[in-house]
Structures are given as structure tokens and as C-alpha cells.
Coordinates of N, CA and C in Angstrom, one line a residue:
M67 N 0.7 -1.3 0.0 CA 0.2 -0.2 0.1 C 0.7 1.2 0.2
T68 N 0.4 2.1 -0.8 CA 1.5 3.4 -1.2 C 0.8 4.5 -0.3
S69 N 1.4 5.0 0.5 CA 1.2 6.5 1.3 C 1.2 7.7 0.9
T70 N -0.1 8.2 1.0 CA -0.2 9.3 0.5 C 0.3 10.7 0.8
T71 N 0.9 10.4 1.9 CA 1.5 11.4 3.0 C 3.0 11.8 2.3
Q72 N 3.1 13.1 1.6 CA 4.6 13.7 1.5 C 5.4 13.7 2.6
A73 N 6.4 13.7 2.0 CA 7.7 13.7 3.3 C 8.3 15.3 3.1
R74 N 8.3 15.9 3.9 CA 8.8 17.3 4.0 C 10.6 17.6 3.4
P75 N 10.7 18.2 2.5 CA 12.0 18.1 2.3 C 13.0 18.3 3.2
L76 N 13.0 19.1 3.8 CA 13.8 19.7 5.0 C 13.3 18.5 6.2
G77 N 12.6 18.0 6.4 CA 12.2 16.9 7.6 C 11.8 17.9 8.8
D78 N 12.5 17.6 9.9 CA 12.5 18.6 10.9 C 13.4 19.8 11.2
V79 N 14.1 19.8 10.3 CA 14.9 21.5 10.1 C 14.1 22.5 10.7
P80 N 13.0 22.8 10.2 CA 12.2 24.3 10.3 C 12.0 23.8 11.8
A81 N 11.4 23.4 12.5 CA 10.9 23.2 13.5 C 11.7 23.4 14.1
A82 N 13.2 22.3 14.2 CA 14.6 22.9 15.1 C 14.8 24.1 15.3
F83 N 14.6 25.0 13.7 CA 15.1 26.3 13.8 C 14.2 27.4 14.4
I84 N 13.3 27.0 14.5 CA 11.9 27.9 15.3 C 12.8 27.7 16.5
G85 N 12.6 26.5 17.1 CA 13.0 26.3 18.7 C 13.9 27.1 18.8
L86 N 15.5 27.1 18.1 CA 16.5 27.9 18.5 C 16.2 29.3 18.3
L87 N 15.7 29.6 17.9 CA 15.1 31.4 17.3 C 14.4 31.7 19.2
Q88 N 13.5 30.9 19.4 CA 12.9 31.2 20.4 C 14.0 30.8 21.8
A89 N 14.4 30.2 21.7 CA 15.8 30.2 22.7 C 16.4 31.4 23.0
Q90 N 16.9 31.7 21.8 CA 17.6 33.0 21.7 C 17.1 34.2 22.3
M91 N 15.8 34.3 21.3 CA 14.9 35.1 22.2 C 14.6 35.4 23.6
K92 N 14.4 34.4 24.2 CA 14.4 34.0 25.6 C 15.8 34.6 26.4
L93 N 16.8 34.4 25.8 CA 18.0 34.7 26.5 C 18.5 35.8 26.1
G94 N 17.9 36.4 24.9 CA 18.0 38.3 24.8 C 17.3 38.8 26.0
Q95 N 16.2 38.2 26.2 CA 15.3 39.1 27.0 C 15.3 39.0 28.1
Q96 N 16.3 37.9 28.7 CA 16.8 37.8 30.1 C 18.0 38.9 30.1
I97 N 19.0 38.8 29.1 CA 20.1 39.7 29.3 C 19.5 41.4 29.6
F98 N 18.5 41.6 28.6 CA 17.8 43.1 28.6 C 17.7 43.3 29.8
E99 N 16.9 42.6 30.6 CA 16.3 42.9 31.6 C 17.5 42.9 32.8
D100 N 18.4 42.2 32.7 CA 19.5 42.3 33.9 C 20.1 43.6 33.4
L101 N 20.7 44.1 32.3 CA 21.2 45.3 32.2 C 20.6 46.4 32.2
T102 N 19.3 46.6 31.6 CA 18.8 48.0 32.1 C 17.4 48.0 33.4
G103 N 17.3 46.9 33.7 CA 16.1 46.8 34.6 C 14.9 47.2 34.2
V104 N 14.7 47.1 33.1 CA 13.3 47.3 32.3 C 12.8 46.0 32.3
K105 N 11.5 46.0 32.4 CA 10.8 44.6 32.1 C 10.1 44.4 30.7
A106 N 11.1 43.4 29.9 CA 10.8 43.3 28.4 C 9.6 42.7 28.1
P107 N 9.1 42.7 26.9 CA 8.0 42.0 26.5 C 8.3 40.6 26.6
S108 N 7.2 39.9 26.6 CA 7.2 38.4 26.1 C 7.8 38.0 25.0
V109 N 8.3 36.7 24.7 CA 8.9 36.3 23.4 C 7.7 36.6 22.4
A110 N 6.4 36.2 22.5 CA 5.1 36.0 21.6 C 4.6 37.8 21.4
D111 N 5.1 38.9 21.8 CA 5.1 39.9 21.6 C 5.6 40.3 20.3
S112 N 5.3 41.7 19.5 CA 5.7 42.0 18.9 C 7.2 43.0 18.3
V113 N 7.5 43.1 17.4 CA 8.5 43.9 17.4 C 8.2 45.2 18.0
A114 N 7.4 45.8 17.5 CA 7.1 47.0 18.4 C 6.5 47.1 19.7
A115 N 6.6 46.0 20.2 CA 6.5 46.1 21.8 C 7.8 46.2 22.3
W116 N 9.1 45.4 21.7 CA 10.5 45.6 22.0 C 10.9 46.8 22.0
Q117 N 10.7 47.6 20.8 CA 10.8 49.2 20.3 C 10.1 50.1 21.6
A118 N 9.3 49.7 22.3 CA 8.8 50.7 23.0 C 9.2 50.6 24.3
A119 N 9.4 49.2 24.6 CA 10.9 48.6 25.9 C 11.8 49.8 25.8
V120 N 12.2 49.7 24.7 CA 13.7 50.5 24.8 C 13.7 51.8 24.5
Q121 N 12.4 52.1 24.4 CA 12.6 53.7 24.9 C 12.4 54.4 26.2
Q122 N 11.8 53.3 27.0 CA 11.9 53.4 28.4 C 13.2 53.6 29.1
M123 N 14.2 53.1 28.7 CA 15.8 53.1 28.8 C 15.9 54.5 29.0
P124 N 16.6 54.9 30.2 CA 16.8 56.1 30.4 C 18.0 56.7 29.5
G125 N 17.8 57.7 29.0 CA 18.8 58.1 28.0 C 18.6 57.5 26.8
A126 N 17.6 56.8 26.5 CA 17.6 56.1 25.2 C 17.3 57.0 24.0
R127 N 18.3 57.0 22.9 CA 18.0 58.0 21.8 C 17.9 57.2 20.8
P128 N 17.6 57.7 19.3 CA 17.5 56.6 18.2 C 19.2 56.7 17.8
A129 N 19.0 55.7 17.3 CA 20.5 55.4 16.6 C 20.9 56.2 15.6
C130 N 20.0 57.4 14.8 CA 20.4 58.2 14.0 C 20.4 59.6 14.9
Y131 N 20.9 59.9 15.8 CA 20.5 61.0 17.0 C 21.6 61.7 16.3
V132 N 21.5 62.9 15.9 CA 22.5 63.9 15.5 C 22.1 64.8 16.3
P133 N 23.2 65.7 17.2 CA 23.4 66.6 18.1 C 23.3 67.9 17.5
P134 N 22.8 69.1 18.3 CA 23.0 70.5 17.4 C 24.1 70.8 16.9
P135 N 24.1 71.6 16.1 CA 25.1 72.3 15.6 C 26.2 72.6 16.5
C136 N 27.5 72.9 16.3 CA 28.8 73.1 17.7 C 28.7 74.7 17.7
W137 N 28.0 75.1 16.8 CA 27.9 76.7 17.2 C 26.7 77.6 18.0
M138 N 26.1 76.3 18.2 CA 24.7 76.2 19.0 C 25.0 76.5 20.5
P139 N 24.1 77.3 21.2 CA 24.7 77.5 23.0 C 24.3 76.1 23.6
R140 N 25.1 75.5 24.4 CA 24.8 74.0 25.1 C 23.9 74.5 26.4
K141 N 22.9 73.9 26.3 CA 22.1 74.0 27.4 C 22.9 73.0 28.9
L142 N 22.6 73.7 30.1 CA 23.3 73.6 31.5 C 21.9 73.1 32.0
G143 N 20.8 73.3 31.8 CA 20.0 72.4 32.4 C 19.0 73.7 32.9
D144 N 17.6 73.1 33.6 CA 16.9 74.0 34.3 C 17.0 73.7 35.8
C145 N 16.9 74.9 36.6 CA 17.1 75.3 38.1 C 16.1 76.2 38.4
T146 N 15.8 75.3 39.5 CA 14.4 75.9 40.4 C 14.6 76.3 41.6
S147 N 14.5 77.8 42.1 CA 14.8 77.9 43.6 C 13.9 78.2 44.1
Y148 N 13.7 77.7 45.7 CA 12.1 78.1 46.4 C 12.6 79.0 47.6
V149 N 12.4 80.4 47.7 CA 12.8 81.1 48.5 C 11.5 81.9 48.9
A150 N 11.8 82.5 50.6 CA 10.5 82.8 51.2 C 11.0 85.0 51.1
K151 N 10.0 85.5 51.4 CA 10.2 87.3 51.5 C 11.7 87.2 52.2
C152 N 12.1 88.2 51.8 CA 13.3 88.8 52.1 C 14.6 88.0 52.3
S153 N 14.6 87.1 51.4 CA 15.7 86.2 51.1 C 16.3 86.4 50.0
K154 N 17.6 85.3 50.0 CA 18.0 85.5 48.5 C 18.3 84.2 48.1
A155 N 18.3 84.1 46.9 CA 18.3 83.0 45.8 C 19.8 82.8 45.3
C156 N 20.5 82.0 45.2 CA 21.6 82.1 44.3 C 22.1 80.6 43.6
V157 N 22.7 80.9 42.5 CA 23.3 79.8 41.8 C 24.7 79.8 41.6
R158 N 25.5 78.9 42.1 CA 27.1 78.7 42.2 C 27.0 78.0 40.5
I159 N 28.2 78.7 39.8 CA 28.7 77.8 38.4 C 30.1 77.6 38.5
V160 N 30.6 76.3 38.3 CA 31.8 75.8 38.6 C 32.5 76.0 37.3
V161 N 33.3 76.7 36.7 CA 33.8 76.7 35.4 C 35.0 76.3 35.5
T162 N 35.4 74.6 34.6 CA 36.4 74.4 34.3 C 37.1 74.9 33.0
N163 N 38.0 75.5 32.7 CA 38.9 75.3 31.3 C 40.0 74.2 31.1
C164 N 39.2 72.8 30.4 CA 39.7 71.8 29.8 C 40.7 72.1 28.9
D165 N 41.2 73.3 28.8 CA 42.0 73.3 27.1 C 43.5 73.3 27.7
R166 N 44.4 73.5 27.1 CA 45.8 73.6 27.1 C 45.8 75.1 27.3
A167 N 45.3 75.9 26.6 CA 45.5 77.4 26.3 C 44.6 78.3 27.7
R168 N 45.3 79.2 27.7 CA 44.2 80.2 28.6 C 43.3 80.7 28.1
R169 N 42.5 80.8 29.0 CA 41.2 81.6 28.2 C 40.3 82.3 29.3
S170 N 39.5 83.1 28.8 CA 38.9 84.4 30.0 C 37.2 84.0 29.3
V171 N 36.3 83.8 30.8 CA 35.0 83.4 30.6 C 34.2 84.4 31.3
H172 N 33.4 84.8 30.6 CA 32.6 85.7 31.1 C 31.2 85.4 31.1
A173 N 30.4 85.5 32.2 CA 29.0 85.5 32.6 C 28.2 86.9 32.7
R174 N 26.8 86.6 32.0 CA 25.7 87.5 32.2 C 24.3 87.0 32.6
S175 N 23.2 87.8 32.6 CA 22.5 87.2 33.2 C 21.4 88.0 32.2
E176 N 20.1 87.2 31.6 CA 19.2 88.0 31.0 C 17.8 87.6 31.4
G177 N 16.8 88.4 31.7 CA 15.4 88.2 32.0 C 14.9 88.9 33.0
A178 N 15.1 88.4 33.9 CA 14.6 88.8 35.7 C 15.6 90.1 36.0
A179 N 14.8 91.0 36.5 CA 15.7 92.4 36.8 C 16.4 91.7 38.3
G180 N 17.4 92.6 38.7 CA 18.1 92.2 40.1 C 19.1 91.0 40.3
V181 N 19.4 90.3 39.2 CA 20.2 89.5 39.3 C 21.7 90.0 39.2
K182 N 22.3 89.8 40.2 CA 24.1 90.1 40.2 C 24.7 89.0 39.9
I183 N 25.9 89.2 39.0 CA 27.0 88.2 38.6 C 28.0 88.6 39.1
S184 N 28.8 87.6 40.4 CA 29.8 88.2 41.2 C 30.9 86.8 40.7
P185 N 32.2 86.7 40.3 CA 32.5 87.7 39.2 C 32.1 87.5 38.1
A186 N 32.1 88.7 37.3 CA 31.7 89.0 35.6 C 32.2 87.9 34.8
S187 N 33.4 87.9 35.4 CA 34.5 87.6 34.2 C 35.8 87.1 35.0
V188 N 36.3 85.7 34.7 CA 37.5 84.9 35.3 C 38.5 84.5 34.0
D189 N 39.6 84.8 34.5 CA 40.5 84.1 33.4 C 41.6 82.9 34.4
L190 N 41.1 82.0 33.3 CA 41.5 80.5 33.7 C 42.7 79.9 32.9
G191 N 43.6 80.0 33.4 CA 44.9 78.9 33.3 C 44.5 77.1 32.5
P192 N 45.7 76.6 31.8 CA 45.2 75.1 31.5 C 44.3 74.4 32.5
M193 N 43.4 74.1 32.5 CA 42.9 73.2 33.7 C 42.2 73.6 34.7
Q194 N 42.5 75.2 35.1 CA 41.9 75.2 36.2 C 40.5 75.5 36.2
R195 N 39.9 75.9 37.5 CA 38.5 76.2 37.2 C 38.2 77.7 38.4
A196 N 37.0 78.0 38.3 CA 36.9 79.4 39.2 C 35.2 79.2 39.3
T197 N 34.7 79.6 40.0 CA 33.3 79.9 40.6 C 32.7 80.9 40.5
I198 N 31.8 81.2 39.7 CA 31.0 82.5 39.3 C 29.4 82.2 40.1
E199 N 28.8 82.9 40.5 CA 27.6 83.3 41.6 C 26.7 84.1 40.7
A200 N 25.8 84.0 40.7 CA 24.4 84.1 40.3 C 23.4 84.5 41.6
C201 N 23.1 85.6 42.1 CA 22.2 85.4 43.3 C 21.3 86.6 42.6
I202 N 20.0 86.8 43.2 CA 18.9 87.8 43.5 C 18.5 87.7 44.9
D203 N 18.1 89.1 45.4 CA 17.9 89.5 46.2 C 15.9 89.9 46.2
I204 N 15.2 89.1 47.4 CA 14.0 88.8 46.9 C 13.2 89.9 47.9
P205 N 13.1 91.3 47.7 CA 12.1 92.2 48.9 C 11.1 91.7 49.6
D206 N 10.9 92.0 50.7 CA 9.5 91.8 51.5 C 8.3 92.0 51.1
T207 N 8.1 93.0 50.0 CA 6.9 93.5 49.6 C 6.6 92.6 48.4
V208 N 7.1 91.4 48.1 CA 7.1 90.4 46.6 C 5.7 89.7 47.2
E209 N 4.8 89.7 46.5 CA 3.6 88.6 46.8 C 3.9 87.1 46.4
S210 N 3.6 86.2 47.7 CA 3.9 84.5 47.3 C 3.5 84.3 46.2
G211 N 4.3 83.4 45.1 CA 3.6 83.3 43.7 C 4.5 83.6 43.0
T212 N 5.0 84.7 43.0 CA 6.0 85.5 42.0 C 7.2 84.6 41.7
Q213 N 7.0 84.5 40.7 CA 8.4 84.2 39.6 C 9.2 84.7 38.9
Y214 N 10.4 84.7 39.3 CA 11.6 85.2 38.4 C 12.3 84.3 37.4
E215 N 12.1 84.6 36.1 CA 13.2 83.6 35.5 C 14.3 84.2 34.6
S216 N 15.1 83.9 34.5 CA 16.4 84.3 34.0 C 17.2 83.3 33.2
L217 N 17.9 83.7 32.2 CA 19.0 83.0 31.3 C 20.3 83.0 31.8
I218 N 20.9 82.7 32.4 CA 22.4 82.7 32.9 C 23.2 82.1 31.7
W219 N 24.1 83.2 31.0 CA 24.9 83.0 30.2 C 26.5 82.8 30.6
V220 N 27.5 81.5 30.1 CA 28.9 81.7 30.1 C 29.2 81.4 29.1
D221 N 30.0 82.5 28.8 CA 30.8 82.5 27.6 C 32.0 82.5 27.4
G222 N 32.6 80.9 27.1 CA 34.2 80.6 27.5 C 34.5 80.5 25.9
C223 N 35.3 79.0 25.7 CA 35.2 78.3 24.5 C 34.0 78.1 23.8
N224 N 33.4 77.8 24.5 CA 31.8 77.5 23.9 C 30.7 78.4 25.0
Q225 N 29.3 78.4 24.5 CA 28.3 79.5 25.1 C 27.3 78.2 25.4
H226 N 27.2 78.8 26.5 CA 26.5 77.8 27.9 C 25.3 78.9 28.1
Y227 N 24.5 78.0 28.7 CA 23.2 79.0 29.5 C 22.6 77.7 30.3
L228 N 22.1 78.3 31.3 CA 21.2 78.2 32.4 C 20.1 78.4 32.4
R229 N 18.8 78.4 32.7 CA 17.6 78.4 32.8 C 17.3 78.5 34.5
W230 N 17.1 79.5 34.8 CA 17.3 79.6 36.2 C 15.6 80.4 36.6
T231 N 14.6 79.4 37.3 CA 13.6 80.3 38.2 C 13.6 80.3 39.3
V232 N 13.1 80.9 39.9 CA 13.1 81.8 41.6 C 11.5 81.7 41.8
I233 N 10.9 80.7 42.6 CA 9.5 80.9 43.3 C 9.7 81.4 44.5
V234 N 8.5 82.7 44.6 CA 8.8 82.7 46.1 C 7.6 82.5 46.8
G235 N 7.6 81.8 47.7 CA 6.4 81.2 48.9 C 6.7 81.7 50.0
S236 N 6.0 80.8 51.4 CA 6.1 81.1 52.0 C 7.2 80.0 53.1
V237 N 7.5 79.6 52.6 CA 8.7 78.3 53.0 C 9.8 78.6 52.4
D238 N 11.2 78.7 53.1 CA 12.5 78.9 52.7 C 13.6 77.9 52.7
L239 N 13.2 77.0 51.1 CA 14.2 76.1 51.1 C 15.5 76.2 51.0
D240 N 16.2 75.1 50.6 CA 17.8 75.5 50.3 C 17.8 75.8 48.9
S241 N 18.2 77.4 48.8 CA 18.2 78.2 47.5 C 19.5 78.2 47.2
C242 N 20.6 77.5 47.2 CA 21.6 77.5 46.9 C 22.4 76.5 46.3
Y243 N 22.4 76.6 44.5 CA 22.7 75.4 43.9 C 24.2 75.4 43.1
E244 N 24.5 74.4 42.9 CA 26.0 74.3 42.3 C 25.9 73.8 40.9
V245 N 26.1 74.2 39.9 CA 26.2 73.6 38.9 C 27.8 73.6 37.9
A246 N 28.2 72.6 37.2 CA 29.5 72.7 36.9 C 29.4 72.6 35.3
V247 N 30.6 73.3 34.7 CA 30.5 73.8 33.5 C 32.2 73.4 32.8
D248 N 31.8 72.4 31.9 CA 33.3 72.0 31.6 C 33.3 72.7 30.0
D249 N 34.4 74.0 29.9 CA 34.4 74.5 29.0 C 35.5 74.0 28.3
C250 N 35.0 73.1 27.2 CA 36.2 72.4 26.1 C 35.9 72.1 25.2
P251 N 37.0 72.5 24.1 CA 37.4 72.9 22.7 C 36.8 71.2 22.3
D252 N 36.4 71.1 21.1 CA 35.8 70.0 20.6 C 37.0 69.8 19.2
Y253 N 38.0 68.8 19.9 CA 39.2 68.7 18.5 C 38.6 67.7 17.8
R254 N 37.8 66.7 18.2 CA 37.0 65.4 17.3 C 36.2 65.6 16.3
H255 N 36.7 64.7 15.2 CA 35.9 64.9 13.8 C 34.7 63.9 13.9
H256 N 33.6 64.7 13.9 CA 32.4 63.4 14.4 C 32.0 63.0 12.7
W257 N 30.8 62.2 12.9 CA 30.3 61.2 11.6 C 29.5 62.2 11.0
Y258 N 28.7 63.3 11.7 CA 28.2 64.4 11.4 C 28.4 65.5 10.4
D259 N 30.0 65.8 10.8 CA 30.6 67.1 10.1 C 31.3 66.8 8.6
H260 N 30.6 68.2 8.4 CA 31.5 67.9 6.6 C 32.9 68.3 7.1
F261 N 33.8 67.4 6.0 CA 35.4 67.4 6.4 C 36.1 68.5 6.4
Y262 N 35.7 69.6 5.9 CA 36.1 71.1 5.9 C 35.5 72.2 6.8
C263 N 35.0 71.6 7.7 CA 34.2 72.5 9.0 C 35.4 72.5 10.1
M264 N 35.4 74.1 10.3 CA 36.7 74.3 11.5 C 35.6 74.2 12.7
R265 N 36.3 73.9 13.8 CA 35.6 73.7 14.9 C 36.3 74.8 16.1
P266 N 36.4 75.8 15.6 CA 37.4 76.9 16.7 C 36.2 77.3 18.2
C267 N 36.8 77.9 19.0 CA 36.2 78.4 20.3 C 35.2 79.2 20.0
F268 N 34.3 79.7 21.0 CA 33.1 80.3 20.3 C 33.5 82.1 19.6
P269 N 34.2 82.9 20.3 CA 34.5 84.1 20.0 C 35.1 84.4 18.6
N270 N 35.5 82.7 17.7 CA 36.4 82.9 16.8 C 35.0 82.2 15.5
R271 N 33.8 81.5 16.1 CA 33.3 80.9 15.2 C 32.4 81.5 14.2
S272 N 32.1 83.0 14.1 CA 31.8 83.8 13.1 C 32.5 83.6 11.7
T273 N 33.6 84.0 12.0 CA 35.3 84.8 11.1 C 35.5 83.2 10.3
A274 N 35.1 81.8 11.1 CA 35.9 80.9 10.8 C 34.6 79.9 9.6
N275 N 33.1 80.1 10.0 CA 32.0 79.5 9.4 C 31.9 80.4 8.0
G276 N 32.8 81.2 8.0 CA 32.3 82.7 6.9 C 31.3 83.4 7.0

């Protein structure tokens, strides 16, 4: 009697291959969770679910992320101070000249009136650092809920800025923060740069870029 069942050309190879893929996916799931602390989707979930899990990772960025151009100001972050009336709010900016050349660094404020910068400029030798302090006095006549917003600019080899908000309330919290600024020239050629682009320090960029 002749059997009508056709034998598969590859035999059990396809099923074994699928089993191998499932085992590798389970191993990858375990490694992903151990390294990131993020719960990975099950093996049966779609690729879109894996992409969503990757986006939950702190600081995750697309593979094709292109940073801002070198001539754009560099953000130091946002800082919020909570102070009571008749108090003072301050931000200390610790600037390090991480270059082999001596450089002058200047600081200024834009926005809220009454912000005092001390000192307004520092002269730093190679690898030296100094502290610049920005402070604002809150008079007794200011109403609770009043907000002062300022941009603190630090101009050295690069141009940096800090967005500083002072909120007046009935409770005086710790209102003196410290922000580190590494003022470093960028001598590295990046994949997103044109080969002919020059990357001088901030005061010379307008002439170097034409």
C-alpha cells in the first residue's frame, strides 16, 4: 500500500530552527532585563513592543540621533529655587577650562531684573577652574507665588546657558545650587561633520564659518 503523505524536504529542520530562535529570544529577554532593569515583553509580543521597551531606558536615543550644531549654545539644564520673602537665592557655577590654552570666561544674566553676577569674568589657565555666583534678593513686598525667570549665560570656549527660575513662597528651602561647566574645545571629527568644517572656540566661530 502506497502512502499518500508527502515527506517534508527538510524534515524537522524548520521546527528545530524555530525552537533555536525562541531560545535565543528568551536569552536576549533575560539579558535585556538584567542590563536595563526594564521589564521586557514576552517572546510572543511584536517587534513594536520591543521598540517601546527600549524607549523606556534612561537616556535612550534613536540610532541616527544628530546633536545640535557646534555653534549652538549648550544647555546646562533648568534650575528652580524656592525662597521666602526677604531672602536671597543663588546659583554657583563652577567653570573648568579643560583646554591647554589660557581663556577668559564671561558670565551675564538676561530676563529677571536684579540678578547680580559675581565675578562677571574669570581668567583661567589650562585645567584651572573658578566659581561664578548669580544671586537675586527677594524684597519683603513681593507676593507669594511670584516667579523670576532668568537665563544665565557663560561664554568661554563654548557658549552655555542655564535657565533659572526663582519662586517666592512662604517656606524658604535650600536655595543655593551648584552647576558644573566643563568648557572644552571639541577637536574630534564627528560622523555628522563636513570634512572642511572648522570647530574653533566661540569668539572665533563667526569668522571661521564664513
